[in-house]
Amino acid sequence: DGVAVLPAPQNLSVQSTNMKHVLTWSPVIVPGEIIHYSVEYQGEYESLYMSHIWIPSSWCSPTQGPECDITDDITATVPYSLRVRATLGSLTSAWSTLKHPFNRNSTILTPPGMEITKDGFHLVIKLEDLGPQFEFFVAYWKREPGAKEHVKMVRHGGIPVHLETVEPGAAHCVKVRTFVKAIGRHSAFSQTECIKVQGETLPL
Amino acid sequence: LRRCVISLDMRRIEESFRGIKNAIQAKDTFQNVTILSTSETLHSIKPLDVCCVTKNLLAFYVDRVFKDHQELSPQILRRISSIANSFLYMQKTLQQCQEQRLCRCSQEATNATRIIHDYYDQLEVRSAAIKSLGELDVFLAWIDKNHQGTSAA
């Protein structure tokens, strides 16, 4: 009896932004059928010392869509091998393995979102919450010739932080970038935003 | 004299260990015997020897303990993998210190780690691996204390 062979998933790739990593692949199509997929990974440790060991992904063993959030599996700054196979009932495809192992130090770091407000004469900043791996490098200065730039490290996003007490009528400007210690990299700076104590956020 | 201080995501490693500690320690059939904990010498390591002892104990875990332990539970396997790969990364960052000759090994440092290997060899290999895994918190606490400027992000 001819056993139908299930094709292996193709075009595996990882999209990684701000330490969120998603593995995607081209779906396997069998008309009228629902295909499931299983994802497994090997860190560099496994590939060096225990190459027979493949670990089922936390969220995608099995899964239905042609993608998998592997963020919780990629927990060290070493290369990770990833593989996927399709299943349909008792039929399973061959494994497809990501061509190049993925290392989280290649993640794209985007400038963080920020919200600047004033509370009386206090300049307050609230930064985008990007998760526990992110610290924020905030630079701020009074908008006048020769003004000194001040710097503040903010450990967590999502919480309003007092930056400075300002003089009435003076405009102050702020820019920020992220830093991820686990990979030793920082993002580009955000756009500069300026605010006048009595006024609204001024365009540059 | 500059010291070798390595950058670590200790928060994630400690989190991984907390998730397996009870399950691993429950499999430890020699409760009255210890491998790392008996080495009071760990606490008497001089600052200059910290790099060497860190390097030696990372190798102890990477080359022996994680390899000797066979795990069937995917949940536990994931967390051990997370720790093992983090230790591998730490070994790489220590490599840079070695190249800058900041990782010398005194006789005391060598003795401290040899004692641990000796204790490990006195047990059957699976039991020794389980016990050493269960005592990872001793090593993690020692790393945290001695690589102070680099604790969790």
Short mmCIF file of C-alpha atoms in Angstrom, two decimals:
data_model
loop_
_atom_site.label_atom_id
_atom_site.label_comp_id
_atom_site.label_asym_id
_atom_site.label_seq_id
_atom_site.Cartn_x
_atom_site.Cartn_y
_atom_site.Cartn_z
CA ASP A 1 0.00 0.00 0.00
CA GLY A 2 1.57 3.24 -1.17
CA VAL A 3 2.19 5.46 1.80
CA ALA A 4 1.64 9.06 0.80
CA VAL A 5 4.74 11.07 1.72
CA LEU A 6 4.18 14.43 3.42
CA PRO A 7 6.51 17.11 2.04
CA ALA A 8 8.82 18.77 4.53
CA PRO A 9 8.25 22.46 5.33
CA GLN A 10 10.44 24.82 3.27
CA ASN A 11 11.88 28.34 3.52
CA LEU A 12 12.59 28.35 7.24
CA SER A 13 13.70 31.72 8.55
CA VAL A 14 13.82 33.67 11.81
CA GLN A 15 12.58 37.22 12.25
CA SER A 16 13.93 38.81 15.42
CA THR A 17 13.17 42.29 16.70
CA ASN A 18 13.82 43.61 20.23
CA MET A 19 14.67 40.14 21.53
CA LYS A 20 11.39 38.60 20.27
CA HIS A 21 12.22 35.77 17.92
CA VAL A 22 9.75 34.14 15.48
CA LEU A 23 10.53 31.15 13.27
CA THR A 24 8.49 31.03 10.05
CA TRP A 25 8.24 28.58 7.14
CA SER A 26 6.18 27.97 4.04
CA PRO A 27 3.01 26.01 4.88
CA VAL A 28 2.61 22.45 3.63
CA ILE A 29 -0.62 22.27 1.65
CA VAL A 30 -2.79 19.12 1.43
CA PRO A 31 -6.22 20.08 0.06
CA GLY A 32 -8.98 19.56 2.60
CA GLU A 33 -6.60 18.62 5.40
CA ILE A 34 -5.28 20.41 8.46
CA ILE A 35 -1.50 20.10 8.81
CA HIS A 36 0.23 20.38 12.16
CA TYR A 37 3.88 21.17 12.71
CA SER A 38 6.45 20.35 15.38
CA VAL A 39 9.42 22.59 16.14
CA GLU A 40 12.57 21.48 17.92
CA TYR A 41 15.80 23.25 18.79
CA GLN A 42 19.41 22.61 19.79
CA GLY A 43 21.59 25.15 21.52
CA GLU A 44 25.30 25.20 20.79
CA TYR A 45 25.78 23.06 23.91
CA GLU A 46 23.61 20.29 22.51
CA SER A 47 25.16 20.43 19.07
CA LEU A 48 28.67 20.26 20.57
CA TYR A 49 28.15 17.72 23.38
CA MET A 50 24.83 15.91 22.81
CA SER A 51 24.09 16.14 19.10
CA HIS A 52 21.45 13.42 19.31
CA ILE A 53 19.37 15.64 21.64
CA TRP A 54 16.74 17.90 20.09
CA ILE A 55 14.45 19.77 22.47
CA PRO A 56 10.73 20.28 21.70
CA SER A 57 9.92 24.00 21.45
CA SER A 58 7.99 25.41 24.41
CA TRP A 59 4.98 26.53 22.37
CA CYS A 60 5.03 24.71 19.05
CA SER A 61 5.20 20.99 19.54
CA PRO A 62 2.70 20.77 17.97
CA THR A 63 1.29 23.91 16.37
CA GLN A 64 -1.06 24.61 13.45
CA GLY A 65 0.19 27.84 11.86
CA PRO A 66 3.38 28.10 9.80
CA GLU A 67 5.19 30.10 12.48
CA CYS A 68 6.49 29.69 16.01
CA ASP A 69 7.44 32.15 18.77
CA ILE A 70 10.77 30.74 19.91
CA THR A 71 11.62 33.59 22.29
CA ASP A 72 11.30 31.41 25.40
CA ASP A 73 13.54 28.76 23.84
CA ILE A 74 16.41 31.05 22.82
CA THR A 75 17.71 31.86 26.29
CA ALA A 76 21.47 32.20 25.78
CA THR A 77 23.65 34.22 23.44
CA VAL A 78 24.91 31.22 21.49
CA PRO A 79 23.93 29.81 18.06
CA TYR A 80 20.72 27.73 18.05
CA SER A 81 19.79 25.16 15.41
CA LEU A 82 16.08 24.87 14.66
CA ARG A 83 14.06 22.27 12.76
CA VAL A 84 10.43 21.77 11.75
CA ARG A 85 8.41 18.86 10.42
CA ALA A 86 4.79 18.49 9.30
CA THR A 87 2.31 15.91 10.54
CA LEU A 88 -1.04 14.75 9.17
CA GLY A 89 -2.57 12.03 11.29
CA SER A 90 0.03 9.27 11.40
CA LEU A 91 1.97 10.75 8.50
CA THR A 92 5.04 12.79 9.33
CA SER A 93 7.36 14.62 6.96
CA ALA A 94 11.14 14.71 7.11
CA TRP A 95 12.69 17.39 9.29
CA SER A 96 13.65 20.69 7.69
CA THR A 97 16.51 22.45 9.47
CA LEU A 98 17.22 26.20 9.47
CA LYS A 99 20.11 26.74 7.07
CA HIS A 100 22.15 28.94 9.45
CA PRO A 101 21.93 28.63 13.25
CA PHE A 102 20.29 31.65 14.86
CA ASN A 103 22.02 33.77 17.53
CA ARG A 104 19.96 36.32 19.44
CA ASN A 105 22.79 38.84 19.21
CA SER A 106 21.55 39.47 15.65
CA THR A 107 18.19 40.76 16.84
CA ILE A 108 17.10 44.13 15.41
CA LEU A 109 16.98 46.77 18.15
CA THR A 110 14.61 49.62 17.41
CA PRO A 111 14.61 52.99 19.17
CA PRO A 112 12.06 52.79 22.00
CA GLY A 113 8.79 54.67 22.18
CA MET A 114 8.68 57.39 24.81
CA GLU A 115 6.07 59.75 26.26
CA ILE A 116 7.22 62.99 27.85
CA THR A 117 4.92 64.85 30.19
CA LYS A 118 5.32 67.63 32.73
CA ASP A 119 3.99 67.61 36.22
CA GLY A 120 4.20 71.18 37.38
CA PHE A 121 7.88 72.01 36.91
CA HIS A 122 8.89 68.33 36.72
CA LEU A 123 9.82 66.65 33.47
CA VAL A 124 8.52 63.06 33.48
CA ILE A 125 9.26 60.33 30.93
CA LYS A 126 7.50 57.04 30.36
CA LEU A 127 9.30 54.50 28.15
CA GLU A 128 7.94 51.62 26.10
CA ASP A 129 7.92 48.37 28.09
CA LEU A 130 10.11 46.00 26.04
CA GLY A 131 10.63 43.34 28.69
CA PRO A 132 13.13 42.62 31.48
CA GLN A 133 16.20 42.41 29.23
CA PHE A 134 16.00 46.10 28.27
CA GLU A 135 17.58 49.10 29.95
CA PHE A 136 17.20 52.66 28.67
CA PHE A 137 19.82 55.35 28.16
CA VAL A 138 18.02 58.72 28.36
CA ALA A 139 19.80 61.92 27.25
CA TYR A 140 18.15 65.28 28.03
CA TRP A 141 19.17 68.91 27.86
CA LYS A 142 17.86 72.44 28.03
CA ARG A 143 17.28 73.83 24.56
CA GLU A 144 19.73 76.72 24.48
CA PRO A 145 23.14 77.22 22.91
CA GLY A 146 25.91 75.32 24.73
CA ALA A 147 23.51 73.49 26.99
CA LYS A 148 25.00 70.50 28.86
CA GLU A 149 23.58 67.08 28.02
CA HIS A 150 22.46 65.05 31.04
CA VAL A 151 22.19 61.28 31.05
CA LYS A 152 20.04 58.89 33.06
CA MET A 153 19.91 55.05 32.96
CA VAL A 154 16.37 53.74 33.38
CA ARG A 155 16.12 50.06 34.30
CA HIS A 156 12.48 49.37 33.39
CA GLY A 157 10.01 50.56 30.78
CA GLY A 158 6.32 51.18 31.34
CA ILE A 159 6.84 53.23 34.53
CA PRO A 160 6.83 57.07 34.67
CA VAL A 161 10.28 58.34 35.71
CA HIS A 162 11.13 61.82 36.93
CA LEU A 163 13.84 63.31 34.76
CA GLU A 164 14.38 66.81 35.99
CA THR A 165 12.89 69.87 37.68
CA VAL A 166 12.84 72.64 35.06
CA GLU A 167 12.56 76.40 35.01
CA PRO A 168 9.29 77.87 33.78
CA GLY A 169 9.34 78.99 30.14
CA ALA A 170 12.46 76.94 29.22
CA ALA A 171 12.22 74.25 26.54
CA HIS A 172 13.83 70.89 27.26
CA CYS A 173 14.67 68.13 24.80
CA VAL A 174 14.98 64.36 25.27
CA LYS A 175 16.21 61.39 23.22
CA VAL A 176 16.54 57.76 24.32
CA ARG A 177 18.02 54.45 23.21
CA THR A 178 17.83 50.92 24.58
CA PHE A 179 20.65 48.71 25.90
CA VAL A 180 20.47 44.90 26.14
CA LYS A 181 23.19 43.59 28.46
CA ALA A 182 22.58 39.93 27.48
CA ILE A 183 23.88 40.67 23.99
CA GLY A 184 25.94 43.78 24.79
CA ARG A 185 24.25 45.96 22.17
CA HIS A 186 22.19 49.15 22.08
CA SER A 187 19.63 50.56 19.64
CA ALA A 188 19.89 53.79 17.70
CA PHE A 189 18.62 56.92 19.45
CA SER A 190 14.98 57.81 19.14
CA GLN A 191 13.81 61.03 17.54
CA THR A 192 14.47 64.01 19.82
CA GLU A 193 11.35 65.38 21.49
CA CYS A 194 11.20 68.82 23.09
CA ILE A 195 8.70 70.22 25.57
CA LYS A 196 8.16 73.64 27.07
CA VAL A 197 7.01 73.66 30.64
CA GLN A 198 3.82 75.59 29.93
CA GLY A 199 3.48 74.51 26.33
CA GLU A 200 2.81 71.30 24.32
CA THR A 201 5.45 69.15 22.66
CA LEU A 202 7.20 71.29 20.12
CA PRO A 203 8.09 70.00 16.68
CA LEU A 204 11.84 70.08 16.04
CA LEU B 1 45.50 44.90 38.90
CA ARG B 2 42.44 44.62 36.60
CA ARG B 3 40.12 41.72 37.48
CA CYS B 4 38.27 39.53 35.03
CA VAL B 5 34.59 40.44 35.41
CA ILE B 6 32.14 38.78 33.05
CA SER B 7 28.71 40.06 32.00
CA LEU B 8 25.96 37.58 32.84
CA ASP B 9 22.19 37.32 32.61
CA MET B 10 22.06 35.75 36.08
CA ARG B 11 18.34 36.47 36.41
CA ARG B 12 17.50 34.06 33.59
CA ILE B 13 19.94 31.33 34.81
CA GLU B 14 18.63 31.50 38.39
CA GLU B 15 15.06 31.43 37.07
CA SER B 16 15.86 28.30 35.05
CA PHE B 17 17.40 26.61 38.08
CA ARG B 18 14.48 27.46 40.38
CA GLY B 19 12.23 25.70 37.89
CA ILE B 20 14.09 22.37 38.20
CA LYS B 21 15.55 22.49 41.72
CA ASN B 22 12.82 20.53 43.51
CA ALA B 23 12.45 17.93 40.77
CA ILE B 24 16.21 17.36 40.55
CA GLN B 25 16.87 17.37 44.30
CA ALA B 26 14.01 14.88 44.77
CA LYS B 27 15.96 12.40 42.60
CA ASP B 28 19.09 12.80 44.73
CA THR B 29 19.33 9.55 46.67
CA PHE B 30 22.42 10.53 48.69
CA GLN B 31 21.04 13.40 50.72
CA ASN B 32 23.74 13.21 53.41
CA VAL B 33 26.54 13.66 50.87
CA THR B 34 27.42 16.90 49.05
CA ILE B 35 29.80 17.80 46.25
CA LEU B 36 29.94 21.59 46.02
CA SER B 37 28.62 22.41 49.43
CA THR B 38 31.40 20.62 51.28
CA SER B 39 33.94 22.72 49.50
CA GLU B 40 34.08 25.48 52.07
CA THR B 41 37.17 26.30 50.09
CA LEU B 42 34.84 27.93 47.48
CA HIS B 43 34.19 30.65 50.03
CA SER B 44 37.86 31.12 50.77
CA ILE B 45 38.83 31.74 47.13
CA LYS B 46 40.82 34.94 46.79
CA PRO B 47 39.60 37.63 44.34
CA LEU B 48 42.56 36.98 42.05
CA ASP B 49 41.57 33.30 41.79
CA VAL B 50 37.89 33.97 41.02
CA CYS B 51 38.38 33.81 37.27
CA CYS B 52 40.26 30.51 37.40
CA VAL B 53 37.75 28.84 39.72
CA THR B 54 34.86 30.16 37.62
CA LYS B 55 36.49 28.77 34.51
CA ASN B 56 37.18 25.40 36.16
CA LEU B 57 33.68 25.01 37.58
CA LEU B 58 32.02 26.05 34.33
CA ALA B 59 34.09 23.32 32.65
CA PHE B 60 33.09 20.88 35.43
CA TYR B 61 29.43 21.45 34.62
CA VAL B 62 29.74 21.73 30.84
CA ASP B 63 32.15 18.82 30.32
CA ARG B 64 30.89 16.46 33.01
CA VAL B 65 27.65 17.19 34.85
CA PHE B 66 25.35 18.18 31.98
CA LYS B 67 26.73 15.35 29.82
CA ASP B 68 26.40 12.71 32.55
CA HIS B 69 22.80 13.63 33.32
CA GLN B 70 20.11 11.97 31.22
CA GLU B 71 16.80 13.79 31.30
CA LEU B 72 13.50 12.62 29.83
CA SER B 73 11.18 15.47 30.83
CA PRO B 74 11.07 18.13 28.06
CA GLN B 75 10.34 20.84 30.65
CA ILE B 76 13.43 20.00 32.70
CA LEU B 77 15.48 19.41 29.55
CA ARG B 78 14.65 22.94 28.35
CA ARG B 79 15.82 24.53 31.57
CA ILE B 80 19.02 22.47 31.75
CA SER B 81 19.68 23.41 28.13
CA SER B 82 19.17 27.08 28.99
CA ILE B 83 21.71 26.84 31.83
CA ALA B 84 24.18 24.76 29.80
CA ASN B 85 24.13 27.18 26.87
CA SER B 86 24.45 30.16 29.22
CA PHE B 87 27.50 28.48 30.79
CA LEU B 88 28.91 27.91 27.30
CA TYR B 89 28.50 31.63 26.60
CA MET B 90 30.18 32.47 29.91
CA GLN B 91 33.11 30.22 28.97
CA LYS B 92 33.53 32.21 25.77
CA THR B 93 33.55 35.54 27.61
CA LEU B 94 36.08 34.11 30.09
CA GLN B 95 38.23 33.14 27.13
CA GLN B 96 38.85 36.84 26.52
CA CYS B 97 40.12 37.21 30.08
CA GLN B 98 42.46 34.30 29.57
CA GLU B 99 43.89 35.93 26.49
CA GLN B 100 44.56 39.05 28.58
CA ARG B 101 46.25 36.87 31.21
CA LEU B 102 43.68 37.80 33.84
CA CYS B 103 42.79 34.21 34.65
CA ARG B 104 45.79 32.73 36.42
CA CYS B 105 45.36 29.64 38.58
CA SER B 106 47.03 29.48 42.00
CA GLN B 107 47.59 26.16 43.79
CA GLU B 108 44.64 26.85 46.09
CA ALA B 109 42.34 27.46 43.13
CA THR B 110 43.47 24.25 41.47
CA ASN B 111 43.02 22.34 44.73
CA ALA B 112 39.54 23.74 45.27
CA THR B 113 38.29 22.46 41.94
CA ARG B 114 40.17 19.17 42.18
CA ILE B 115 38.38 18.45 45.47
CA ILE B 116 35.06 18.88 43.70
CA HIS B 117 36.10 16.45 40.96
CA ASP B 118 37.26 13.98 43.60
CA TYR B 119 33.92 14.10 45.38
CA TYR B 120 32.17 13.67 42.03
CA ASP B 121 34.26 10.60 41.23
CA GLN B 122 33.38 8.96 44.53
CA LEU B 123 29.72 8.63 43.49
CA GLU B 124 28.15 6.58 40.71
CA VAL B 125 28.11 8.87 37.70
CA ARG B 126 24.32 9.40 37.40
CA SER B 127 24.00 10.08 41.12
CA ALA B 128 26.95 12.46 41.00
CA ALA B 129 25.41 14.35 38.09
CA ILE B 130 22.03 14.64 39.81
CA LYS B 131 23.65 15.84 43.03
CA SER B 132 25.80 18.44 41.25
CA LEU B 133 22.79 19.70 39.31
CA GLY B 134 20.88 20.01 42.56
CA GLU B 135 23.75 22.05 44.05
CA LEU B 136 23.93 24.49 41.15
CA ASP B 137 22.56 27.20 43.43
CA VAL B 138 25.79 27.00 45.47
CA PHE B 139 27.80 27.76 42.34
CA LEU B 140 25.34 30.41 41.05
CA ALA B 141 25.39 32.21 44.41
CA TRP B 142 29.19 32.15 44.39
CA ILE B 143 29.29 33.55 40.82
CA ASP B 144 26.75 36.24 41.72
CA LYS B 145 28.82 37.30 44.73
CA ASN B 146 32.16 37.28 42.94
CA HIS B 147 31.13 38.84 39.65
CA GLN B 148 29.20 41.55 41.52
CA GLY B 149 29.20 44.30 38.91
CA THR B 150 27.40 42.10 36.46
CA SER B 151 24.32 40.68 38.15
CA ALA B 152 20.95 40.48 36.42
CA ALA B 153 20.00 43.25 33.94
#
